[in-house]
Amino acid sequence: MSAPELTASQIAHLESRYGNRFLLQPVPDNELPKGGMTAEEAMRLIGEEMVLDGLPMRNLATFVTTWMEPEAVRVIQESLHTNFIDHAEYPRTAEIEQRCIRMLANLFNAPGETTGARTQGSSEAIMLGALSLKWKWRQRREAAGKSTDRPNLVFGGDVHVVWEKFCRYFDVEPRIVPLAPEKYTIGPEDIEPHVDENTIAVAAVLGTTFTGHADDIRGINDLLVSLKHEKGLDVPMHVDAASGGFVWPFLYPHSRWDFRLEQVRSINVSGHKFGLVYPGIGWLIFRERSDLAEDLVFYENYLGKTDATFTLNFSTGSAMVLAQYYNFIRFGHSGYRFVMETMKYNARTLAKEIADCGRFDIVGSEDDEQLPLVAFKLSGEPGYDEFDVAAQLAAERGWMVPAYTLPPNAEHVKIMRALVKLTLSHALTITLGSDILEACATLDAKGGLHESDRRRVKRNTGF
Ligand SMILES: Cc1ncc(COP(=O)(O)O)c(C=O)c1O
């Protein structure tokens, strides 16, 4: 005789004793569940789904920090319940934000006392910095009795999408300098034809998302200085140092890209990239106080004190500001330098592994100033492409190494790119090199990906 089937109420009773009910039921996904669940059930439900996400430490597409020290995590955990914008209630957090701004201004060689803002990331910092440039341009034009209806912004095709976003959201004409087949950054000769009296600024990149190289910021500065002296056209420059702002000062301290250059009026940097903090934190630093358009600052009388804000967001956590300060005081100059040199060394090792297998060309050379990453493309035509290699590598070993095409007019160039961060040790770079080689060997044997697999391959750079 077979055992009697359990009734629904018996199952419910046993579930609560031995399991969790989502082992047998679909998860809430369309509306708030009628009743709640225990804290443990909620935690397990989320935890079980998260295993389907990628492992952040194998994500070599992202520039964003995937590991922090346990002591930093403790600082973060202990401040998760404070709202950063409540300056009156949390004045020490506000003071620590200001210390970070002063340290960054100093690192970027600001000529004197200045100001800046803590943001959610470089995107918010760029929106705010570019708004200030637009406001300042309008003031100059109004003072000269000239029209203010056709502002434009000049930048290369190598910028992050946020620059086009700014132009669309805030009604500025984007003047985008296209890339060329062998030229993946821009210089003065590229921007000169596009600059005129309606140019609110030129935006240049220190460490592009595509290959990790920098625009010719010195050359662009020289051009803008000569336009100022020869034609009376005072066009400022903003440097998008989202990734490079924490790399160049330590790896290439003598390279001039920051406030040492006359026309550089503002700089953004992502604390959550090479600032080594978890997302999200970014910074906007002005050369001088007067570079921040005063009209963009809001003064409120809040709990009896006047408070000034210059942000697109309002409420946000304090944790990452404190974590940034933790890193600044924990690492100091020598610590950041050690971390950057280590990443660069491991990137070189990986580049050598990849080059030595004889199937790839490395984009750039050892002498280039570059973010700690390896950008590479297939040499020759083996019968499969970079998208196939990326997908095969992910399928075999779980590495997330993106493949993508470059922006116009270099869109025919396909590139793979591996970020080399602190969690990619020497041993792992060697392993990754041989895993790439094995993925190629598999593709040699079976040919490229099937069309249905190809459609699933991610085609952007990762951020
Ligand atoms: C050059 C550059 N600018 C801006 C951004 C946007 O930065 P965030 O993600 O901090 O908003 C990125 C992100 O990858 C970037 O690489």
Short mmCIF file of C-alpha atoms and ligand atoms in Angstrom, two decimals:
data_model
loop_
_atom_site.label_atom_id
_atom_site.label_comp_id
_atom_site.label_asym_id
_atom_site.label_seq_id
_atom_site.Cartn_x
_atom_site.Cartn_y
_atom_site.Cartn_z
CA MET A 1 0.00 0.00 0.00
CA SER A 2 1.42 3.41 -0.94
CA ALA A 3 1.81 6.19 1.63
CA PRO A 4 -1.11 8.65 1.78
CA GLU A 5 -0.50 11.98 0.01
CA LEU A 6 0.05 14.94 2.29
CA THR A 7 -2.68 17.53 2.62
CA ALA A 8 -1.99 21.23 1.93
CA SER A 9 -2.05 22.04 5.62
CA GLN A 10 0.36 19.20 6.40
CA ILE A 11 2.73 20.49 3.72
CA ALA A 12 2.48 24.03 5.13
CA HIS A 13 3.30 22.71 8.59
CA LEU A 14 6.28 20.67 7.36
CA GLU A 15 7.57 23.55 5.22
CA SER A 16 7.70 25.86 8.19
CA ARG A 17 9.65 23.24 10.09
CA TYR A 18 12.06 21.91 7.44
CA GLY A 19 12.26 24.29 4.54
CA ASN A 20 11.09 27.52 3.14
CA ARG A 21 7.90 27.81 1.19
CA PHE A 22 9.56 29.20 -1.92
CA LEU A 23 11.05 25.81 -2.52
CA LEU A 24 7.52 24.87 -3.62
CA GLN A 25 5.94 28.19 -4.64
CA PRO A 26 6.65 30.89 -7.21
CA VAL A 27 8.31 34.04 -5.84
CA PRO A 28 6.33 37.30 -5.45
CA ASP A 29 6.96 39.23 -8.64
CA ASN A 30 3.94 41.27 -9.69
CA GLU A 31 2.35 42.71 -6.63
CA LEU A 32 3.10 43.03 -2.95
CA PRO A 33 2.47 39.65 -1.33
CA LYS A 34 -0.71 39.64 0.77
CA GLY A 35 1.14 38.53 3.84
CA GLY A 36 4.84 38.81 4.54
CA MET A 37 7.32 36.07 5.33
CA THR A 38 9.92 35.50 7.98
CA ALA A 39 13.14 37.49 7.81
CA GLU A 40 15.09 34.31 7.18
CA GLU A 41 12.85 33.30 4.31
CA ALA A 42 13.20 36.72 2.70
CA MET A 43 16.97 36.57 3.03
CA ARG A 44 17.18 33.07 1.59
CA LEU A 45 14.85 33.87 -1.25
CA ILE A 46 17.05 36.75 -2.39
CA GLY A 47 20.29 34.87 -1.75
CA GLU A 48 19.16 31.92 -3.85
CA GLU A 49 18.40 34.18 -6.82
CA MET A 50 21.68 36.09 -6.52
CA VAL A 51 23.73 33.00 -7.35
CA LEU A 52 22.50 33.42 -10.92
CA ASP A 53 24.26 36.79 -11.22
CA GLY A 54 27.86 36.90 -12.37
CA LEU A 55 30.70 36.84 -9.85
CA PRO A 56 31.93 40.45 -9.49
CA MET A 57 35.55 39.32 -9.14
CA ARG A 58 35.39 37.60 -12.52
CA ASN A 59 33.83 40.69 -14.04
CA LEU A 60 36.76 42.16 -15.96
CA ALA A 61 34.42 44.45 -17.90
CA THR A 62 33.72 46.81 -15.03
CA PHE A 63 35.88 49.70 -13.85
CA VAL A 64 33.96 49.71 -10.60
CA THR A 65 35.41 48.44 -7.32
CA THR A 66 34.54 44.83 -6.51
CA TRP A 67 36.51 44.40 -3.29
CA MET A 68 37.22 46.51 -0.21
CA GLU A 69 39.03 45.74 3.02
CA PRO A 70 36.96 44.30 5.91
CA GLU A 71 37.69 47.42 8.01
CA ALA A 72 36.27 49.60 5.22
CA VAL A 73 33.22 47.36 5.05
CA ARG A 74 32.77 47.91 8.77
CA VAL A 75 32.87 51.69 8.31
CA ILE A 76 30.25 51.29 5.57
CA GLN A 77 27.99 49.03 7.65
CA GLU A 78 28.11 51.39 10.61
CA SER A 79 26.96 54.36 8.54
CA LEU A 80 24.29 52.77 6.36
CA HIS A 81 21.55 54.43 8.39
CA THR A 82 22.57 58.05 7.89
CA ASN A 83 21.35 60.34 5.14
CA PHE A 84 24.28 62.30 3.80
CA ILE A 85 22.23 65.35 2.80
CA ASP A 86 21.19 66.06 6.41
CA HIS A 87 24.24 68.23 7.00
CA ALA A 88 22.80 69.84 10.12
CA GLU A 89 22.32 66.47 11.85
CA TYR A 90 25.52 64.90 10.56
CA PRO A 91 28.02 67.75 10.51
CA ARG A 92 31.12 65.55 10.81
CA THR A 93 30.14 63.63 7.69
CA ALA A 94 29.78 66.95 5.88
CA GLU A 95 33.23 67.96 7.14
CA ILE A 96 34.69 64.67 5.89
CA GLU A 97 33.15 65.31 2.46
CA GLN A 98 34.93 68.67 2.42
CA ARG A 99 38.22 67.04 3.40
CA CYS A 100 37.89 64.66 0.47
CA ILE A 101 37.21 67.58 -1.89
CA ARG A 102 40.26 69.43 -0.58
CA MET A 103 42.46 66.35 -0.93
CA LEU A 104 41.33 65.79 -4.51
CA ALA A 105 41.77 69.46 -5.44
CA ASN A 106 45.30 69.19 -4.09
CA LEU A 107 45.93 65.93 -5.95
CA PHE A 108 44.76 67.59 -9.17
CA ASN A 109 46.99 70.62 -8.54
CA ALA A 110 44.31 73.28 -8.05
CA PRO A 111 46.10 76.62 -7.71
CA GLY A 112 44.45 77.60 -4.42
CA GLU A 113 41.41 77.09 -2.26
CA THR A 114 38.50 75.84 -4.32
CA THR A 115 35.22 73.95 -4.19
CA GLY A 116 33.54 70.84 -5.52
CA ALA A 117 30.76 68.37 -4.96
CA ARG A 118 30.26 64.80 -3.90
CA THR A 119 28.00 62.98 -6.37
CA GLN A 120 26.53 59.58 -7.06
CA GLY A 121 29.17 58.89 -9.70
CA SER A 122 30.90 60.55 -12.61
CA SER A 123 27.65 60.86 -14.57
CA GLU A 124 26.11 63.20 -11.99
CA ALA A 125 29.43 65.03 -11.64
CA ILE A 126 29.59 65.56 -15.42
CA MET A 127 25.99 66.81 -15.59
CA LEU A 128 26.72 69.33 -12.82
CA GLY A 129 30.10 70.38 -14.21
CA ALA A 130 28.71 70.83 -17.71
CA LEU A 131 25.72 72.77 -16.35
CA SER A 132 28.11 75.14 -14.65
CA LEU A 133 30.01 75.57 -17.93
CA LYS A 134 26.75 76.33 -19.72
CA TRP A 135 25.71 78.88 -17.08
CA LYS A 136 29.13 80.54 -17.16
CA TRP A 137 29.08 80.75 -20.97
CA ARG A 138 25.63 82.33 -20.85
CA GLN A 139 26.79 84.92 -18.33
CA ARG A 140 29.75 85.84 -20.55
CA ARG A 141 27.52 86.12 -23.62
CA GLU A 142 24.88 88.18 -21.82
CA ALA A 143 27.54 90.53 -20.47
CA ALA A 144 28.79 91.02 -24.04
CA GLY A 145 25.22 91.58 -25.31
CA LYS A 146 25.37 88.47 -27.52
CA SER A 147 22.86 85.71 -28.25
CA THR A 148 22.62 82.72 -25.91
CA ASP A 149 20.35 80.42 -27.85
CA ARG A 150 22.85 78.07 -29.54
CA PRO A 151 25.30 76.60 -27.04
CA ASN A 152 27.48 73.72 -28.21
CA LEU A 153 29.87 71.30 -26.55
CA VAL A 154 32.85 69.75 -28.36
CA PHE A 155 34.09 66.24 -27.57
CA GLY A 156 35.41 63.11 -29.24
CA GLY A 157 33.58 59.92 -30.15
CA ASP A 158 35.69 58.24 -27.46
CA VAL A 159 33.64 59.74 -24.59
CA HIS A 160 31.19 57.93 -22.34
CA VAL A 161 27.50 58.12 -23.29
CA VAL A 162 26.85 60.57 -20.43
CA TRP A 163 28.18 63.45 -22.54
CA GLU A 164 25.54 62.96 -25.21
CA LYS A 165 22.98 62.49 -22.46
CA PHE A 166 23.92 65.85 -20.98
CA CYS A 167 23.52 67.52 -24.37
CA ARG A 168 20.09 66.03 -24.93
CA TYR A 169 18.78 66.62 -21.41
CA PHE A 170 20.06 70.19 -21.17
CA ASP A 171 19.61 71.40 -24.73
CA VAL A 172 23.17 71.80 -25.91
CA GLU A 173 24.35 70.93 -29.43
CA PRO A 174 26.82 68.02 -29.29
CA ARG A 175 29.75 68.47 -31.66
CA ILE A 176 31.23 65.01 -31.76
CA VAL A 177 34.61 64.48 -33.39
CA PRO A 178 34.60 61.04 -35.01
CA LEU A 179 37.41 58.58 -34.36
CA ALA A 180 39.52 57.22 -37.20
CA PRO A 181 40.57 53.63 -38.05
CA GLU A 182 43.93 53.79 -36.24
CA LYS A 183 43.19 56.73 -33.96
CA TYR A 184 41.01 56.07 -30.92
CA THR A 185 41.47 59.35 -29.02
CA ILE A 186 41.32 63.00 -30.10
CA GLY A 187 43.73 65.93 -30.20
CA PRO A 188 43.80 69.66 -30.98
CA GLU A 189 43.72 69.22 -34.76
CA ASP A 190 40.43 67.30 -34.42
CA ILE A 191 38.61 69.81 -32.29
CA GLU A 192 39.83 73.06 -33.85
CA PRO A 193 37.28 73.14 -36.71
CA HIS A 194 34.39 72.69 -34.27
CA VAL A 195 35.16 75.38 -31.68
CA ASP A 196 33.45 78.75 -31.98
CA GLU A 197 32.01 81.54 -29.81
CA ASN A 198 29.04 79.32 -28.84
CA THR A 199 31.24 76.54 -27.49
CA ILE A 200 30.55 76.22 -23.77
CA ALA A 201 33.57 73.89 -23.37
CA VAL A 202 35.70 71.14 -24.80
CA ALA A 203 35.43 67.83 -22.91
CA ALA A 204 38.50 65.60 -22.96
CA VAL A 205 38.88 62.11 -21.50
CA LEU A 206 41.63 60.80 -19.25
CA GLY A 207 41.33 57.03 -19.63
CA THR A 208 38.68 56.16 -22.20
CA THR A 209 36.15 53.43 -21.64
CA PHE A 210 37.20 51.85 -24.94
CA THR A 211 41.00 51.46 -24.77
CA GLY A 212 42.05 53.20 -21.53
CA HIS A 213 44.12 55.86 -23.31
CA ALA A 214 43.87 59.65 -22.85
CA ASP A 215 42.95 62.38 -25.29
CA ASP A 216 45.78 64.78 -26.05
CA ILE A 217 44.74 67.05 -23.19
CA ARG A 218 47.96 69.09 -23.22
CA GLY A 219 47.67 69.68 -26.97
CA ILE A 220 44.00 70.72 -26.65
CA ASN A 221 44.91 73.08 -23.81
CA ASP A 222 47.65 74.68 -25.92
CA LEU A 223 45.22 75.19 -28.76
CA LEU A 224 42.63 76.77 -26.45
CA VAL A 225 45.28 79.04 -24.92
CA SER A 226 46.31 80.25 -28.36
CA LEU A 227 42.66 80.78 -29.39
CA LYS A 228 42.28 82.91 -26.26
CA HIS A 229 45.33 85.04 -27.01
CA GLU A 230 44.93 85.28 -30.76
CA LYS A 231 41.14 85.43 -31.23
CA GLY A 232 39.89 86.43 -27.78
CA LEU A 233 37.90 83.15 -27.62
CA ASP A 234 38.06 81.89 -24.02
CA VAL A 235 36.87 78.28 -24.22
CA PRO A 236 37.27 76.26 -21.02
CA MET A 237 38.04 72.55 -20.84
CA HIS A 238 36.50 69.92 -18.59
CA VAL A 239 38.49 66.73 -18.05
CA ASP A 240 36.47 63.55 -17.68
CA ALA A 241 38.85 61.68 -15.39
CA ALA A 242 36.20 59.14 -14.28
CA SER A 243 38.80 56.38 -14.32
CA GLY A 244 42.08 58.20 -14.95
CA GLY A 245 41.80 60.68 -12.08
CA PHE A 246 43.02 58.11 -9.58
CA VAL A 247 45.51 56.48 -11.95
CA TRP A 248 47.51 59.27 -13.60
CA PRO A 249 48.56 61.10 -10.40
CA PHE A 250 50.21 57.89 -9.18
CA LEU A 251 51.47 56.21 -12.35
CA TYR A 252 52.30 59.31 -14.42
CA PRO A 253 52.80 62.14 -11.90
CA HIS A 254 54.76 64.27 -14.36
CA SER A 255 52.18 64.07 -17.10
CA ARG A 256 50.22 67.33 -17.14
CA TRP A 257 46.48 66.89 -17.68
CA ASP A 258 44.95 68.61 -14.64
CA PHE A 259 44.74 72.15 -13.19
CA ARG A 260 48.40 72.67 -14.09
CA LEU A 261 46.93 73.40 -17.53
CA GLU A 262 45.45 76.87 -17.86
CA GLN A 263 42.16 76.04 -19.59
CA VAL A 264 41.20 73.07 -17.42
CA ARG A 265 38.41 74.52 -15.26
CA SER A 266 36.73 71.38 -13.86
CA ILE A 267 37.43 67.67 -13.42
CA ASN A 268 35.22 64.72 -12.52
CA VAL A 269 36.43 61.44 -11.05
CA SER A 270 34.61 58.30 -9.91
CA GLY A 271 35.47 57.35 -6.34
CA HIS A 272 33.95 53.95 -7.10
CA LYS A 273 36.39 53.22 -9.91
CA PHE A 274 40.11 53.57 -9.18
CA GLY A 275 39.27 55.51 -6.01
CA LEU A 276 38.70 51.92 -4.81
CA VAL A 277 35.31 52.50 -3.13
CA TYR A 278 32.15 50.46 -3.70
CA PRO A 279 29.46 52.17 -5.84
CA GLY A 280 28.25 54.84 -5.83
CA ILE A 281 30.43 57.83 -5.32
CA GLY A 282 31.86 60.44 -7.66
CA TRP A 283 33.47 63.83 -7.34
CA LEU A 284 33.42 67.12 -9.21
CA ILE A 285 36.29 69.51 -8.54
CA PHE A 286 36.52 73.08 -9.79
CA ARG A 287 39.75 74.88 -10.51
CA GLU A 288 38.61 77.95 -8.57
CA ARG A 289 35.53 78.81 -6.57
CA SER A 290 34.44 81.19 -9.29
CA ASP A 291 34.18 78.32 -11.79
CA LEU A 292 31.03 77.15 -10.03
CA ALA A 293 28.11 79.19 -11.36
CA GLU A 294 26.62 80.72 -8.23
CA ASP A 295 23.05 80.45 -9.63
CA LEU A 296 23.26 76.67 -9.46
CA VAL A 297 23.76 76.61 -5.70
CA PHE A 298 20.61 76.37 -3.62
CA TYR A 299 20.55 77.89 -0.17
CA GLU A 300 17.97 76.64 2.26
CA ASN A 301 17.18 77.56 5.76
CA TYR A 302 17.17 74.13 7.28
CA LEU A 303 16.57 73.61 10.99
CA GLY A 304 17.74 77.13 11.69
CA LYS A 305 20.97 76.88 9.69
CA THR A 306 21.67 77.93 6.14
CA ASP A 307 22.69 74.98 4.03
CA ALA A 308 24.01 75.09 0.47
CA THR A 309 23.46 72.27 -2.02
CA PHE A 310 24.66 71.74 -5.56
CA THR A 311 23.41 68.30 -6.56
CA LEU A 312 20.97 66.55 -8.88
CA ASN A 313 20.15 63.94 -6.24
CA PHE A 314 19.12 64.87 -2.73
CA SER A 315 18.91 62.10 -0.13
CA THR A 316 21.72 59.59 -0.36
CA GLY A 317 23.81 57.47 1.99
CA SER A 318 26.84 58.72 3.91
CA ALA A 319 28.58 55.36 3.77
CA MET A 320 30.56 55.82 0.57
CA VAL A 321 31.80 59.29 1.54
CA LEU A 322 33.22 57.81 4.72
CA ALA A 323 34.59 54.86 2.75
CA GLN A 324 36.35 57.25 0.39
CA TYR A 325 37.91 59.07 3.31
CA TYR A 326 38.87 55.70 4.81
CA ASN A 327 40.78 54.86 1.62
CA PHE A 328 42.45 58.27 1.51
CA ILE A 329 43.81 58.00 5.03
CA ARG A 330 44.42 54.26 4.90
CA PHE A 331 46.41 54.24 1.65
CA GLY A 332 47.79 57.74 1.41
CA HIS A 333 49.90 58.61 -1.59
CA SER A 334 52.26 55.66 -1.26
CA GLY A 335 49.43 53.15 -0.85
CA TYR A 336 47.51 54.34 -3.91
CA ARG A 337 50.75 54.34 -5.86
CA PHE A 338 51.51 50.76 -4.80
CA VAL A 339 48.01 49.63 -5.81
CA MET A 340 48.20 51.33 -9.21
CA GLU A 341 51.72 50.05 -9.91
CA THR A 342 50.60 46.53 -8.96
CA MET A 343 47.65 46.68 -11.33
CA LYS A 344 49.84 48.04 -14.10
CA TYR A 345 52.44 45.31 -13.57
CA ASN A 346 49.77 42.60 -13.69
CA ALA A 347 48.22 44.21 -16.76
CA ARG A 348 51.63 44.02 -18.46
CA THR A 349 51.93 40.35 -17.49
CA LEU A 350 48.49 39.64 -18.92
CA ALA A 351 49.28 41.58 -22.11
CA LYS A 352 52.41 39.47 -22.55
CA GLU A 353 50.49 36.23 -22.01
CA ILE A 354 47.89 37.28 -24.56
CA ALA A 355 50.43 38.55 -27.09
CA ASP A 356 52.66 35.47 -26.73
CA CYS A 357 49.91 33.10 -27.76
CA GLY A 358 50.28 34.62 -31.23
CA ARG A 359 46.59 35.08 -31.94
CA PHE A 360 46.02 38.65 -30.77
CA ASP A 361 47.37 42.16 -31.25
CA ILE A 362 47.53 44.37 -28.18
CA VAL A 363 45.96 47.82 -28.64
CA GLY A 364 48.59 50.38 -27.63
CA SER A 365 52.14 49.87 -26.47
CA GLU A 366 54.00 49.55 -23.16
CA ASP A 367 55.13 53.16 -23.49
CA ASP A 368 51.58 54.53 -23.59
CA GLU A 369 49.98 56.23 -20.63
CA GLN A 370 46.99 53.98 -20.08
CA LEU A 371 44.59 52.64 -17.46
CA PRO A 372 45.60 49.27 -15.99
CA LEU A 373 43.85 47.12 -18.55
CA VAL A 374 44.59 45.07 -21.63
CA ALA A 375 42.75 45.90 -24.85
CA PHE A 376 43.32 43.38 -27.61
CA LYS A 377 41.96 42.15 -30.93
CA LEU A 378 42.38 39.06 -33.05
CA SER A 379 45.16 39.16 -35.57
CA GLY A 380 44.32 37.56 -38.89
CA GLU A 381 41.02 35.85 -39.66
CA PRO A 382 40.77 32.57 -37.77
CA GLY A 383 37.12 31.96 -38.76
CA TYR A 384 35.66 33.42 -35.58
CA ASP A 385 35.70 36.87 -34.03
CA GLU A 386 36.18 38.67 -30.71
CA PHE A 387 32.50 38.20 -29.75
CA ASP A 388 32.94 34.45 -30.18
CA VAL A 389 36.07 34.43 -28.00
CA ALA A 390 34.31 36.45 -25.27
CA ALA A 391 31.33 34.09 -25.27
CA GLN A 392 33.48 30.94 -25.33
CA LEU A 393 35.64 32.22 -22.48
CA ALA A 394 32.54 32.99 -20.41
CA ALA A 395 31.04 29.58 -21.16
CA GLU A 396 34.23 27.66 -20.31
CA ARG A 397 35.59 29.61 -17.34
CA GLY A 398 33.03 32.22 -16.30
CA TRP A 399 35.32 35.18 -17.03
CA MET A 400 33.43 38.29 -18.09
CA VAL A 401 35.71 39.88 -20.67
CA PRO A 402 33.67 42.11 -22.97
CA ALA A 403 33.92 42.39 -26.74
CA TYR A 404 32.61 45.51 -28.49
CA THR A 405 33.04 47.65 -31.57
CA LEU A 406 34.55 51.13 -31.41
CA PRO A 407 32.48 54.29 -32.07
CA PRO A 408 32.30 55.89 -35.56
CA ASN A 409 34.43 56.08 -37.72
CA ALA A 410 36.25 53.10 -36.27
CA GLU A 411 33.14 50.95 -35.88
CA HIS A 412 34.63 48.14 -37.93
CA VAL A 413 37.27 47.61 -35.19
CA LYS A 414 36.32 44.91 -32.68
CA ILE A 415 38.07 44.92 -29.34
CA MET A 416 38.21 42.78 -26.21
CA ARG A 417 39.25 44.39 -22.96
CA ALA A 418 40.20 43.05 -19.52
CA LEU A 419 40.42 45.38 -16.53
CA VAL A 420 43.24 44.35 -14.21
CA LYS A 421 42.21 45.28 -10.71
CA LEU A 422 43.57 44.45 -7.31
CA THR A 423 41.73 41.13 -7.18
CA LEU A 424 43.42 39.88 -10.35
CA SER A 425 46.64 38.57 -8.88
CA HIS A 426 49.72 37.51 -10.81
CA ALA A 427 48.59 33.86 -10.66
CA LEU A 428 45.13 34.76 -11.98
CA THR A 429 46.51 36.80 -14.88
CA ILE A 430 48.52 33.75 -15.97
CA THR A 431 45.42 31.56 -15.62
CA LEU A 432 43.31 34.04 -17.56
CA GLY A 433 45.92 34.11 -20.33
CA SER A 434 45.80 30.34 -20.71
CA ASP A 435 41.99 30.29 -20.44
CA ILE A 436 41.82 32.71 -23.39
CA LEU A 437 44.13 30.45 -25.34
CA GLU A 438 41.98 27.41 -24.52
CA ALA A 439 38.83 29.23 -25.60
CA CYS A 440 40.53 29.91 -28.94
CA ALA A 441 41.53 26.23 -29.22
CA THR A 442 37.88 25.22 -28.70
CA LEU A 443 36.79 27.66 -31.39
CA ASP A 444 39.50 26.36 -33.73
CA ALA A 445 38.03 22.90 -33.33
CA LYS A 446 34.34 23.75 -33.52
CA GLY A 447 34.32 26.98 -35.55
CA GLY A 448 32.58 30.20 -34.47
CA LEU A 449 29.48 30.44 -32.34
CA HIS A 450 26.10 29.30 -33.58
CA GLU A 451 23.87 32.24 -34.61
CA SER A 452 21.51 31.61 -31.71
CA ASP A 453 24.41 31.85 -29.23
CA ARG A 454 25.72 34.95 -30.94
CA ARG A 455 22.46 36.78 -30.37
CA ARG A 456 22.97 36.37 -26.64
CA VAL A 457 26.47 37.87 -26.54
CA LYS A 458 26.63 41.19 -24.71
CA ARG A 459 27.96 43.90 -27.01
CA ASN A 460 28.82 46.85 -24.80
CA THR A 461 32.01 47.83 -23.01
CA GLY A 462 30.89 47.37 -19.43
CA PHE A 463 31.38 50.27 -17.06
C1 LIG B 1 35.22 58.00 -19.15
C2 LIG B 1 33.96 57.79 -18.34
N1 LIG B 1 33.18 58.85 -18.06
C3 LIG B 1 32.05 58.71 -17.33
C4 LIG B 1 31.64 57.48 -16.87
C5 LIG B 1 30.40 57.38 -16.04
O1 LIG B 1 30.79 57.16 -14.73
P1 LIG B 1 29.83 56.67 -13.54
O2 LIG B 1 29.54 55.23 -13.84
O3 LIG B 1 30.68 56.87 -12.33
O4 LIG B 1 28.60 57.52 -13.56
C6 LIG B 1 32.42 56.34 -17.16
C7 LIG B 1 31.99 55.00 -16.71
O5 LIG B 1 32.53 53.98 -17.12
C8 LIG B 1 33.61 56.50 -17.91
O6 LIG B 1 34.39 55.45 -18.20
#
